[in-house]
PDB file of C-alpha atoms and ligand atoms in Angstrom:
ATOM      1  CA  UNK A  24      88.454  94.557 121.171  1.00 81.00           C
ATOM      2  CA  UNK A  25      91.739  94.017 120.498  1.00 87.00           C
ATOM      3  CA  UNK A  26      94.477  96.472 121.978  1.00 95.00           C
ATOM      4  CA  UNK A  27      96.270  98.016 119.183  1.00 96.00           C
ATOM      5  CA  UNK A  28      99.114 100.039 121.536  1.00 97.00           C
ATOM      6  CA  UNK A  29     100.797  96.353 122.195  1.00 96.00           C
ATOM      7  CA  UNK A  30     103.046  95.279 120.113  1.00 96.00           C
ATOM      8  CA  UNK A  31     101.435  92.007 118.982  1.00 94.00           C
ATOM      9  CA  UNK A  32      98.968  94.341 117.064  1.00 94.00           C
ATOM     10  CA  UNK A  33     101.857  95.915 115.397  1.00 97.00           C
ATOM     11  CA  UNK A  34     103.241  95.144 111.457  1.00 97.00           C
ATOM     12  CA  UNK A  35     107.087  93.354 111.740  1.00 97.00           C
ATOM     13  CA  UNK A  36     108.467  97.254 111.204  1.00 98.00           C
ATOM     14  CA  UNK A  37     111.360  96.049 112.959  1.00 98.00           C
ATOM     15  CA  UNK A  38     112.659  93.484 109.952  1.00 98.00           C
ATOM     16  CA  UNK A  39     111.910  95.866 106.916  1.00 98.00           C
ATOM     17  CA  UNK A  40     114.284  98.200 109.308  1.00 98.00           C
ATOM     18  CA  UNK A  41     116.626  95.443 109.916  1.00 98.00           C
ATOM     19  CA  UNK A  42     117.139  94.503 106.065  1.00 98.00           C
ATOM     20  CA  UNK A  43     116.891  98.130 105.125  1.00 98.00           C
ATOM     21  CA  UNK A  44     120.022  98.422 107.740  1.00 98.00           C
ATOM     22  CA  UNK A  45     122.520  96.048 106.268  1.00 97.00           C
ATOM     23  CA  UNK A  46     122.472  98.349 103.046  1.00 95.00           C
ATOM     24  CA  UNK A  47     122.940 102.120 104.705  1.00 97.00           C
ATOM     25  CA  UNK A  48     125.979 104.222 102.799  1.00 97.00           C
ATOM     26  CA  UNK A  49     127.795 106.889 103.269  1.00 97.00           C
ATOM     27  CA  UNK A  50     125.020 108.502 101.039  1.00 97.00           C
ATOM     28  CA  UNK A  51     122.108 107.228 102.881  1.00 98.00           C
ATOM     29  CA  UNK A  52     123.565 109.123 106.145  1.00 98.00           C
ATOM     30  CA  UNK A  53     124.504 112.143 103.976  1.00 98.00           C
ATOM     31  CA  UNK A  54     120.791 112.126 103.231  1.00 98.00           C
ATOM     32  CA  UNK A  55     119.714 111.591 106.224  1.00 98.00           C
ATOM     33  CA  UNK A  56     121.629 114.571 107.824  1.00 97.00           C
ATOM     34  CA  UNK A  57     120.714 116.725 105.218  1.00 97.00           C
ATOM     35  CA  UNK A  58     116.997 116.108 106.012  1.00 97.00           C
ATOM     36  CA  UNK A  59     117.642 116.810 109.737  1.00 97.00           C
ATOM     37  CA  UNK A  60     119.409 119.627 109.164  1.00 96.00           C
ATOM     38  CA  UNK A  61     116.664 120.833 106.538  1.00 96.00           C
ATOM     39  CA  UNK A  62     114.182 120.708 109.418  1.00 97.00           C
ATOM     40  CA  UNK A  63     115.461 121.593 112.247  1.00 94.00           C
ATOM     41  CA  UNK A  64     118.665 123.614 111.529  1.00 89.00           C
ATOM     42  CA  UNK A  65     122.136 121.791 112.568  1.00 83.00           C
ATOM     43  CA  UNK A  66     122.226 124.426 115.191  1.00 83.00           C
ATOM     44  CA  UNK A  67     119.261 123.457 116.624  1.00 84.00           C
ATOM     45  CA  UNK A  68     120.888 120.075 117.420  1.00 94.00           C
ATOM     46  CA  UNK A  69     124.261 120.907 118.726  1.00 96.00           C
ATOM     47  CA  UNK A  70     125.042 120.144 122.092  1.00 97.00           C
ATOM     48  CA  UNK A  71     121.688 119.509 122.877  1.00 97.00           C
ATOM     49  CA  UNK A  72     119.437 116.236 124.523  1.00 98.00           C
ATOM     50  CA  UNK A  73     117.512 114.936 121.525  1.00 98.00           C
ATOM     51  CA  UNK A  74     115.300 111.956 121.474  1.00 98.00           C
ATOM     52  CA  UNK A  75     114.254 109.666 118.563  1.00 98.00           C
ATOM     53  CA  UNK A  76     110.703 108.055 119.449  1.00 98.00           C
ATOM     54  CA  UNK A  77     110.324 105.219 116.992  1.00 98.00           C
ATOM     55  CA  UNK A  78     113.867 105.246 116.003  1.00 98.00           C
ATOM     56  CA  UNK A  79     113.077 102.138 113.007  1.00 98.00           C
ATOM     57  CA  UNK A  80     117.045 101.784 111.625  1.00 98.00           C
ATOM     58  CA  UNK A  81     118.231 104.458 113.907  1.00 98.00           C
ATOM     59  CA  UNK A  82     119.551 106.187 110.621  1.00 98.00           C
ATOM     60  CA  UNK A  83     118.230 109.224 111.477  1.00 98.00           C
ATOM     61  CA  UNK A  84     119.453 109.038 115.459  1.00 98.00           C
ATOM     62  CA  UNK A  85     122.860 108.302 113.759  1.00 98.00           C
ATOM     63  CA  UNK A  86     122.144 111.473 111.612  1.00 98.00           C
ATOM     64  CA  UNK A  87     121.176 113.486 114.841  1.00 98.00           C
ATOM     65  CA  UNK A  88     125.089 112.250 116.496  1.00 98.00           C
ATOM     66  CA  UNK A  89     127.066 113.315 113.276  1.00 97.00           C
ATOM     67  CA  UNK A  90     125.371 116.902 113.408  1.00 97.00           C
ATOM     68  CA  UNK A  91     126.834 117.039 117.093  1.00 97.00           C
ATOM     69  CA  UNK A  92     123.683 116.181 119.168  1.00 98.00           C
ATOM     70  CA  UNK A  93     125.337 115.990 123.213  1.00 98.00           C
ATOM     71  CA  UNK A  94     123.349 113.214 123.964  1.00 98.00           C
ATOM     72  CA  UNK A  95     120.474 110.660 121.876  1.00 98.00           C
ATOM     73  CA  UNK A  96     117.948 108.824 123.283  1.00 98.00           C
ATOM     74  CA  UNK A  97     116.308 106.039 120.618  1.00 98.00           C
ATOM     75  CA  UNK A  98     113.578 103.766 121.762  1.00 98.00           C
ATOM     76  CA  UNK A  99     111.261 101.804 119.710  1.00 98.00           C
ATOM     77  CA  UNK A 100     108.492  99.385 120.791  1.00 98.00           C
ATOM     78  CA  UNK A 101     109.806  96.638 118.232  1.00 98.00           C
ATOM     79  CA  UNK A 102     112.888  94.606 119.247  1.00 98.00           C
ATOM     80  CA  UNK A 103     114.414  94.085 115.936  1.00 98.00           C
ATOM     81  CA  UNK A 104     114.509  98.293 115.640  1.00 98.00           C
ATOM     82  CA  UNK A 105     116.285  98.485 118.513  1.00 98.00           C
ATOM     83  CA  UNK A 106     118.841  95.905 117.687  1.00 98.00           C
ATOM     84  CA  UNK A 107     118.931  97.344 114.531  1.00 98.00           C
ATOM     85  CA  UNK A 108     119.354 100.732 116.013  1.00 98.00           C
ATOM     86  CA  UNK A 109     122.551  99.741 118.211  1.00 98.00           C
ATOM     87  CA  UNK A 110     124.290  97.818 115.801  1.00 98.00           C
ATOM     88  CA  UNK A 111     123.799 101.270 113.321  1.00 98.00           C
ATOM     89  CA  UNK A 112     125.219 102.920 115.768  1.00 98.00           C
ATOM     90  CA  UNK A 113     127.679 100.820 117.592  1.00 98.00           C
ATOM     91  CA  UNK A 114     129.176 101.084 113.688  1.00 97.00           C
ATOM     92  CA  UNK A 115     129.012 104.493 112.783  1.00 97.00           C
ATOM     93  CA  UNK A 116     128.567 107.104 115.632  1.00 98.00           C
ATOM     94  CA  UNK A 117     131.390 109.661 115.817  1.00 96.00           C
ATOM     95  CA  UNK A 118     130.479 109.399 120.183  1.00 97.00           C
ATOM     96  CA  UNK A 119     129.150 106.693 122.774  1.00 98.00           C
ATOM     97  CA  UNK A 120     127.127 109.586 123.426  1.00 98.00           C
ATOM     98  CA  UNK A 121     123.907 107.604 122.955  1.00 98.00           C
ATOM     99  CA  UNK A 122     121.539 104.786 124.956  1.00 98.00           C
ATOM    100  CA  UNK A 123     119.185 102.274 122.525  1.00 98.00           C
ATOM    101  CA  UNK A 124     115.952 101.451 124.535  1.00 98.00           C
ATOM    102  CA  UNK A 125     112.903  99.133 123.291  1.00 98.00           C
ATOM    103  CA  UNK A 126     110.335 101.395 124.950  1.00 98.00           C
ATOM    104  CA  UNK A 127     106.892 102.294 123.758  1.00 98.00           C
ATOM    105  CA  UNK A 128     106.438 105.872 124.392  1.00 98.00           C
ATOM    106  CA  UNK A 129     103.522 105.929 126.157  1.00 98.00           C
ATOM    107  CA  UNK A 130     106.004 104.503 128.563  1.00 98.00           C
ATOM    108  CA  UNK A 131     108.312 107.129 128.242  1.00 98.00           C
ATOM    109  CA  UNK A 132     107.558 108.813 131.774  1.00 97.00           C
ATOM    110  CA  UNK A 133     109.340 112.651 131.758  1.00 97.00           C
ATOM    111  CA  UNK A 134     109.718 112.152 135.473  1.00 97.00           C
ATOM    112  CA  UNK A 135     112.556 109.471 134.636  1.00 97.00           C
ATOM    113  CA  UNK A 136     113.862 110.079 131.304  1.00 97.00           C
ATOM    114  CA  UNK A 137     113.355 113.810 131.853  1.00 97.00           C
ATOM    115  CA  UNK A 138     112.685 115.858 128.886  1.00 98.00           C
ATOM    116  CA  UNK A 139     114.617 117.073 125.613  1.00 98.00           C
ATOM    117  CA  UNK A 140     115.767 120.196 123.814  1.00 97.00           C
ATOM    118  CA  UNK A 141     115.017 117.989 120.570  1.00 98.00           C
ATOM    119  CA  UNK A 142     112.151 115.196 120.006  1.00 98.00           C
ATOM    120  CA  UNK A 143     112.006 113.847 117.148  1.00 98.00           C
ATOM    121  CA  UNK A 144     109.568 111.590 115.689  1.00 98.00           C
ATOM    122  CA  UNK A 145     109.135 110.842 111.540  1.00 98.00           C
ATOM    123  CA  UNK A 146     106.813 108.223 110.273  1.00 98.00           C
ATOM    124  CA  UNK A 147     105.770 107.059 113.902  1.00 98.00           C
ATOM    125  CA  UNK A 148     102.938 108.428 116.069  1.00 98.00           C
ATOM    126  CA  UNK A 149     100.330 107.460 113.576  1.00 98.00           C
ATOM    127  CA  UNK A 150     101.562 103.485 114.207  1.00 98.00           C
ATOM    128  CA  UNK A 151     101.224 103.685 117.691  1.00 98.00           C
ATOM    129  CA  UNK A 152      97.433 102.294 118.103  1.00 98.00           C
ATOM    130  CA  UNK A 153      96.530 105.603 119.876  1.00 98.00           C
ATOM    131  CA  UNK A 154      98.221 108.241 117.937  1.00 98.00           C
ATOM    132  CA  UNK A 155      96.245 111.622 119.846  1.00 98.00           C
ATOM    133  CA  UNK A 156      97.734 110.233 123.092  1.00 98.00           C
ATOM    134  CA  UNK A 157     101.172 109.617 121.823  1.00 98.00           C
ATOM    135  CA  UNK A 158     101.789 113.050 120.321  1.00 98.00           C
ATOM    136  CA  UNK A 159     100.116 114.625 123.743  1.00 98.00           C
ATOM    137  CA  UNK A 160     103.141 112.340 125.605  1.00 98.00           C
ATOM    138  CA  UNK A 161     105.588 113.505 122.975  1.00 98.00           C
ATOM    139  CA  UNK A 162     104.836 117.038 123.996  1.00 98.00           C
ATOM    140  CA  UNK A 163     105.670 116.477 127.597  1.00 98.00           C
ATOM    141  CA  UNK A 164     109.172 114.972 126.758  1.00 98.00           C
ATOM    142  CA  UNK A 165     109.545 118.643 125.446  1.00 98.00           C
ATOM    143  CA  UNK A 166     111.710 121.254 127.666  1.00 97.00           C
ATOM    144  CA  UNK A 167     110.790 124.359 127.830  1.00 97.00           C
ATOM    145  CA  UNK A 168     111.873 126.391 124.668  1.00 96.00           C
ATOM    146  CA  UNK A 169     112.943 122.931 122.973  1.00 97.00           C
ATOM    147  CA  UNK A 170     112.303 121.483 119.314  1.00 97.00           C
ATOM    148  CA  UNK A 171     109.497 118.953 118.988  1.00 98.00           C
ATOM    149  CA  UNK A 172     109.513 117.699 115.098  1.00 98.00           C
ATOM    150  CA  UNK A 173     107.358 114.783 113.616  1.00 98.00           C
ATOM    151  CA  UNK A 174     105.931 113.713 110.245  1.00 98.00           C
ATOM    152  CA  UNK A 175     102.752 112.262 110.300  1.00 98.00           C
ATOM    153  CA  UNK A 176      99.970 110.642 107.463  1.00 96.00           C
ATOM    154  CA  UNK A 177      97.866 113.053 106.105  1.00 95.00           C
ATOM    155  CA  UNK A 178      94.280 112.210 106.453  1.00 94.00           C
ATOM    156  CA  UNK A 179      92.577 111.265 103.089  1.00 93.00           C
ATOM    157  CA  UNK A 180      89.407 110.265 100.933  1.00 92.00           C
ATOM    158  CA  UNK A 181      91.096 106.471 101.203  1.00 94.00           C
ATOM    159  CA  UNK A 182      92.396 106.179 104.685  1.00 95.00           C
ATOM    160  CA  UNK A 183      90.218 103.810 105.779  1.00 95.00           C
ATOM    161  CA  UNK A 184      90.688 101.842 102.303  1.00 95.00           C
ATOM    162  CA  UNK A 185      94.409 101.661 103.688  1.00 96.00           C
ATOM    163  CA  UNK A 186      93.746 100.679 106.797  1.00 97.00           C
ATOM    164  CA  UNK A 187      91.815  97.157 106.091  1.00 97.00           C
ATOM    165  CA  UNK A 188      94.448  96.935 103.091  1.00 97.00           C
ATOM    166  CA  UNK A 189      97.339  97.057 106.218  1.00 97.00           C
ATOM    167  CA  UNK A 190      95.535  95.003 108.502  1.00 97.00           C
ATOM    168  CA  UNK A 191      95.421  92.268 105.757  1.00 98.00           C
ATOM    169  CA  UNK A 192      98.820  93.042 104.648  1.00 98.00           C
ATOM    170  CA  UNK A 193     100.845  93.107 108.400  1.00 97.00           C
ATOM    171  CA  UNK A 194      99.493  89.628 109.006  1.00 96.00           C
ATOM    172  CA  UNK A 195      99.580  87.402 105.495  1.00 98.00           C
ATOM    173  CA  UNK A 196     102.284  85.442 104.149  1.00 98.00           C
ATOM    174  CA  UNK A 197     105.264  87.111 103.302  1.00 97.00           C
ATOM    175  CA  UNK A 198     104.716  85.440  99.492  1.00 98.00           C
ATOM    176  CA  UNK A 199     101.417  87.735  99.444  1.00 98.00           C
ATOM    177  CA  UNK A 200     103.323  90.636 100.829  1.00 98.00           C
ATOM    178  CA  UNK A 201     105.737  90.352  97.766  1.00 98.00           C
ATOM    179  CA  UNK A 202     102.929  90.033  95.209  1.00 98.00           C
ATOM    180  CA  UNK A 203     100.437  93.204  96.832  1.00 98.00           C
ATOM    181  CA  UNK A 204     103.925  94.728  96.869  1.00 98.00           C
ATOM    182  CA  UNK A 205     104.803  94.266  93.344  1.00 98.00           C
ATOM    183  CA  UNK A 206     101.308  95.047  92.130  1.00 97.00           C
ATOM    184  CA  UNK A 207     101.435  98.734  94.029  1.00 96.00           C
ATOM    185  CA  UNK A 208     104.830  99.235  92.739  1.00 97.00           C
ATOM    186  CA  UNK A 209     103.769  97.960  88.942  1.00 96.00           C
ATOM    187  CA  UNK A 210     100.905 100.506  89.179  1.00 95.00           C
ATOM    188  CA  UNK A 211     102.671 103.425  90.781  1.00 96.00           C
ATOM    189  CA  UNK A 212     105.358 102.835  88.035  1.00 95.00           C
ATOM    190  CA  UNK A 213     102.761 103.339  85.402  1.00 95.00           C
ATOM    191  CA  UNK A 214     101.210 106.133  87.717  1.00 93.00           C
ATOM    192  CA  UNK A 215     104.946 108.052  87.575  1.00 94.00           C
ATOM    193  CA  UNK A 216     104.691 107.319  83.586  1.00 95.00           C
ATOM    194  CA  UNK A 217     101.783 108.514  82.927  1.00 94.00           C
ATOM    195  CA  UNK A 218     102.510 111.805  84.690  1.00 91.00           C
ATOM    196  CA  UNK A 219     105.314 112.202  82.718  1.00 96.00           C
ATOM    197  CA  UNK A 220     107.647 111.260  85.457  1.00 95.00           C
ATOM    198  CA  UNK A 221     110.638 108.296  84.319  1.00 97.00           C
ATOM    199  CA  UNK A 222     109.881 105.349  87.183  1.00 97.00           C
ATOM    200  CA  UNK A 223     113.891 104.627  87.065  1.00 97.00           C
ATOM    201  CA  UNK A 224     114.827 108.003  87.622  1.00 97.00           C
ATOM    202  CA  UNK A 225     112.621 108.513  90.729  1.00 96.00           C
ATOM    203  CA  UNK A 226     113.642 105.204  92.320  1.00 96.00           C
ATOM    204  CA  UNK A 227     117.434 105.818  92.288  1.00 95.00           C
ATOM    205  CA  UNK A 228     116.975 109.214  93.459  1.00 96.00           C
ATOM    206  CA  UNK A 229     114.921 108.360  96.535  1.00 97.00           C
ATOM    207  CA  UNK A 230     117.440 108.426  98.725  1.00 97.00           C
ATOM    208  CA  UNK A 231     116.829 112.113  98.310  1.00 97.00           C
ATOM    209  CA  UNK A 232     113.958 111.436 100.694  1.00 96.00           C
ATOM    210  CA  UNK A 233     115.641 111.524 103.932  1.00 97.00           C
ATOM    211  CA  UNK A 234     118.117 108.347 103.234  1.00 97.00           C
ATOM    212  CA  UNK A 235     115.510 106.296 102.418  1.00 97.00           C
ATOM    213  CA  UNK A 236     114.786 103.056 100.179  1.00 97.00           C
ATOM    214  CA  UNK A 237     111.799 102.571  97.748  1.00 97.00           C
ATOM    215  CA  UNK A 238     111.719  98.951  98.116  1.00 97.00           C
ATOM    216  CA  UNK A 239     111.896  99.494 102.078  1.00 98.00           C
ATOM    217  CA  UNK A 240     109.033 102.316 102.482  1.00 97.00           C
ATOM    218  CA  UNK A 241     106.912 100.416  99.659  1.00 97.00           C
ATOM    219  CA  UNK A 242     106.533  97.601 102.319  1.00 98.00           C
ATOM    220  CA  UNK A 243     106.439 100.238 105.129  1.00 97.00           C
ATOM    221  CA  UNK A 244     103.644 101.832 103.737  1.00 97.00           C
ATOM    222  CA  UNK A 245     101.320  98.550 102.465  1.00 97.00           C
ATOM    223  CA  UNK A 246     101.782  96.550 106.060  1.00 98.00           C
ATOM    224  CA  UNK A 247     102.300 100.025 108.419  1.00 98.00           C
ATOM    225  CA  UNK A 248      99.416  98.707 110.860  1.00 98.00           C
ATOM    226  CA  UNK A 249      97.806 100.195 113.371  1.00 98.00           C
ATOM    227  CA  UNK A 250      97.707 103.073 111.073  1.00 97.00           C
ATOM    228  CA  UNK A 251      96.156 106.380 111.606  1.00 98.00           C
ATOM    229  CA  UNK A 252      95.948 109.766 109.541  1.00 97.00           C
ATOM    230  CA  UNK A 253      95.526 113.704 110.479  1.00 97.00           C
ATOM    231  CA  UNK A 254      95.079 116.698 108.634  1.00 95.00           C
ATOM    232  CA  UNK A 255      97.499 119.784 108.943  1.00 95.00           C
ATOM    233  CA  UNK A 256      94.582 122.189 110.863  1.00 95.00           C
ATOM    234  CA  UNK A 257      93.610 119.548 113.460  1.00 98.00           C
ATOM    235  CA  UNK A 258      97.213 118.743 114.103  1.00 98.00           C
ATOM    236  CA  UNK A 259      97.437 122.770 114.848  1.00 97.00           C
ATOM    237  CA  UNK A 260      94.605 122.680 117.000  1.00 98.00           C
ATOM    238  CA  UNK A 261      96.408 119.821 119.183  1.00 98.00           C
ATOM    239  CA  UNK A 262      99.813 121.714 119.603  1.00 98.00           C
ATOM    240  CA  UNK A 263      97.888 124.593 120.707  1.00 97.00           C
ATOM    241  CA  UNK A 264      96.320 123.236 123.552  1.00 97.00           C
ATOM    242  CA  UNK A 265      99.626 122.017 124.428  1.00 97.00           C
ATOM    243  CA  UNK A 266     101.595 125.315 124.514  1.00 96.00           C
ATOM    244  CA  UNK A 267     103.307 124.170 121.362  1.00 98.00           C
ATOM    245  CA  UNK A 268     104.241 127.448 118.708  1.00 97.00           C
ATOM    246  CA  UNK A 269     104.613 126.613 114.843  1.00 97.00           C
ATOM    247  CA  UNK A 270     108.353 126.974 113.845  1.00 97.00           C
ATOM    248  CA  UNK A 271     107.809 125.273 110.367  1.00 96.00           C
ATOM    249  CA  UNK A 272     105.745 122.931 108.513  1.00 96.00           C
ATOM    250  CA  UNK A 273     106.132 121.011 104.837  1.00 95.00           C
ATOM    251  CA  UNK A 274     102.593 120.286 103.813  1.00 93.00           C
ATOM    252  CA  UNK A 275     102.047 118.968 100.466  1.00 86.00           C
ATOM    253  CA  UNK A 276      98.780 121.497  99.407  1.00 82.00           C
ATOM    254  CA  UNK A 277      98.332 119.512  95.692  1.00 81.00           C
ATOM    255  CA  UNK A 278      94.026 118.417  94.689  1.00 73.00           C
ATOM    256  CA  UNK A 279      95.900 114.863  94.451  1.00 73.00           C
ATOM    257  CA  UNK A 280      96.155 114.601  98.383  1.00 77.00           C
ATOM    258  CA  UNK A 281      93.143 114.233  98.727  1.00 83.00           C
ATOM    259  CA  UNK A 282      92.707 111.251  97.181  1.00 84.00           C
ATOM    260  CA  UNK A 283      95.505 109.168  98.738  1.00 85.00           C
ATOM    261  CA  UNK A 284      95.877 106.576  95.587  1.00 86.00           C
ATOM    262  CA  UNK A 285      99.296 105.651  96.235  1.00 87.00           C
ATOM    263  CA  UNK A 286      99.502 106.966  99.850  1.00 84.00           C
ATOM    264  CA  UNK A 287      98.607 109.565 102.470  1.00 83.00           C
ATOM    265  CA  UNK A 288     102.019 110.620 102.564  1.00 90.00           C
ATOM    266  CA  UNK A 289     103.717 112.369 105.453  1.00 94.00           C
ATOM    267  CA  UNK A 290     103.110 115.944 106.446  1.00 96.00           C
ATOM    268  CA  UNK A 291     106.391 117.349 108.095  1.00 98.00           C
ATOM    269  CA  UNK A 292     106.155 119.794 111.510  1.00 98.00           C
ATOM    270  CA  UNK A 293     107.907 121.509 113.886  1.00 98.00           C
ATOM    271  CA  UNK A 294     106.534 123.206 116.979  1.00 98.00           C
ATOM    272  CA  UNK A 295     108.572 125.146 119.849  1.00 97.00           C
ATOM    273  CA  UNK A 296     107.384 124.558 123.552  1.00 96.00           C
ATOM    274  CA  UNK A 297     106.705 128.184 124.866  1.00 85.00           C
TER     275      UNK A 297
HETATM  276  C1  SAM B   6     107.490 103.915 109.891  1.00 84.15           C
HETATM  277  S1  SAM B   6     108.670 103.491 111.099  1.00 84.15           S
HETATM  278  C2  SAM B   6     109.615 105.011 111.176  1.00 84.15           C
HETATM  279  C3  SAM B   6     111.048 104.781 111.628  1.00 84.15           C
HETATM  280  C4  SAM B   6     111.940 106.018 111.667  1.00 84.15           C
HETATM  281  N1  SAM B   6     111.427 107.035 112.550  1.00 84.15           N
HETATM  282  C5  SAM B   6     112.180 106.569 110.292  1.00 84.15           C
HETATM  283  O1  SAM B   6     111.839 107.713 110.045  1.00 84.15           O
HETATM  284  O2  SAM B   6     112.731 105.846 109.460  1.00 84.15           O
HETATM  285  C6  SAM B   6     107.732 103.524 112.601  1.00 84.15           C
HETATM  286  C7  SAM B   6     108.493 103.031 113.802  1.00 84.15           C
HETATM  287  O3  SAM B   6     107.734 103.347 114.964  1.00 84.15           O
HETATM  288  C8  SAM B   6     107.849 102.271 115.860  1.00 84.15           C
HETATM  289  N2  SAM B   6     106.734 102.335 116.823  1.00 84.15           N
HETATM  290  C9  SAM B   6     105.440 101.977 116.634  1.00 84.15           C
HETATM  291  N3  SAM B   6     104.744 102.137 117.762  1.00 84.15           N
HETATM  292  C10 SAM B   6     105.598 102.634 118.689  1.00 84.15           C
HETATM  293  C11 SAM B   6     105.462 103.016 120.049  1.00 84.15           C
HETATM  294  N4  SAM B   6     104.304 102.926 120.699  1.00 84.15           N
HETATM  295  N5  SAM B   6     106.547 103.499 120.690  1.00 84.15           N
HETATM  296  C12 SAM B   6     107.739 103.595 120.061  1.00 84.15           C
HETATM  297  N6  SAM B   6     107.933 103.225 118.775  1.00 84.15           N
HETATM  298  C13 SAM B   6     106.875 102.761 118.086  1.00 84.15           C
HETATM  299  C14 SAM B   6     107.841 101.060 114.960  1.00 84.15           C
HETATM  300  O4  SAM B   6     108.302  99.901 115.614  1.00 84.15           O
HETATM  301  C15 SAM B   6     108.713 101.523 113.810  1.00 84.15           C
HETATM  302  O5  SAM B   6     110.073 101.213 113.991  1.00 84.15           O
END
């Protein structure tokens, strides 16, 4: 059976990140702080160790600098993230207070990276072929009394639809990948219509989400392989067992979850270390 924690198994994330990267503004990182700051409070960051597993564009590690972070650790398993990551921030950190590493994080070993007042990890976990594992190694990277904040894919009705639709998608021909991507945008369009939503008006403002592109997290989404999903109570359970306290959680409670038609979408959560 084929190993899905090596990177071979993995969708290109790297490229969408690298593309998405040559067209960050000032208002993408505006975004992108905001969104940090939403979640875990700008004085949660401030002079403290935070680390970005899966850092993708390294917008958000960026993000983590400007709201006066002491000292960011990215890593991501894909090399064209990481490249992506230090050019993002080789441009726009206010400090050199950072290191770039391309470093799955089930080999993130606390006993030499040592652990970190802030972990951070949006969009990620659920990619990593063996998503229980990663968030119990996530937890460890955690110091006593820090932040440990992630986003992961609720679990729905059509998850495992998804999943063969990803595993097809991550390895085709980038021509298919345009044409499954313009179908699922043509029918979310006329999804947004129908609920009485204007389809122009919600891709322009996306940015809102975190910094983010449409285009970008259309193809994240269809080719985001290995892919795995959770619900909100089992993710609970988990932190639990792991001495982790709720601080805060943004979970989407609408009927229409359930379904997943257009995506599990991410459920948002931060947890304190006792
Ligand atoms: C959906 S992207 C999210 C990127 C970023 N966190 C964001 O919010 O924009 C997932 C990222 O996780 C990375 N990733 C997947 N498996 C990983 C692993 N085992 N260790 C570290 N990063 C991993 C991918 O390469 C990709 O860049």
């Amino acid at each position: 059976m084929q190993d899905l924690t090596r990177l071979d198994a993995h969708f290109a994330f790297g490229e969408n990140w690298r593309d998405f990267a040559s067209s960050i503004t000032a208002a993408h990182i505006g975004e992108a702080e905001r969104a940090l700051d939403r979640l875990l409070g700008a004085a949660a960051l401030r002079g403290k160790k935070f680390l970005d597993i899966g850092c993708g564009s390294g917008l958000h590690s960026l993000a983590a600098l400007r709201l006066g972070a002491a000292r960011v650790l990215a890593c991501d398993i894909d090399p064209a993230s990481v490249s992506t990551t230090k050019a993002v921030l080789q441009a726009q950190s206010p400090t050199p207070s950072y290191e770039v590493v391309q470093r799955s994080i089930f080999d993130l070993d606390p006993a030499q990276v040592g652990q970190f007042e802030c972990v951070y990890s949006w969009g990620v976990l659920h990619h990593t072929g063996d998503m229980i594992k990663a968030l119990t190694r996530a937890c460890e990277l955690v110091s006593a009394g820090g932040a440990f904040a992630f986003a992961l894919y609720r679990k729905t009705l059509l998850c495992p639809l998804w999943t063969l639709e990803k595993r097809w998608y991550a390895q085709t021909t980038s021509q298919r990948q345009r044409t499954a991507a313009n179908l699922y945008m043509g029918a979310h369009r006329l999804a947004l219509r129908l609920t009485g939503r204007d389809p122009a008006t919600y891709v322009e403002g996306y940015v809102g989400k975190r910094g983010m592109s449409y285009a970008h997290d259309v193809h994240d989404w269809l080719g985001g392989y290995p892919y795995e999903s959770i619900s909100p109570r089992a993710v609970d359970e988990l932190m639990t067992s792991h001495s982790m306290h709720l601080v805060r959680r943004n979970v989407d409670r609408r009927f229409t979850r359930l379904l997943g038609l257009f995506g599990s979408g991410c459920d948002e959560f931060v947890f304190s270390k006792r």
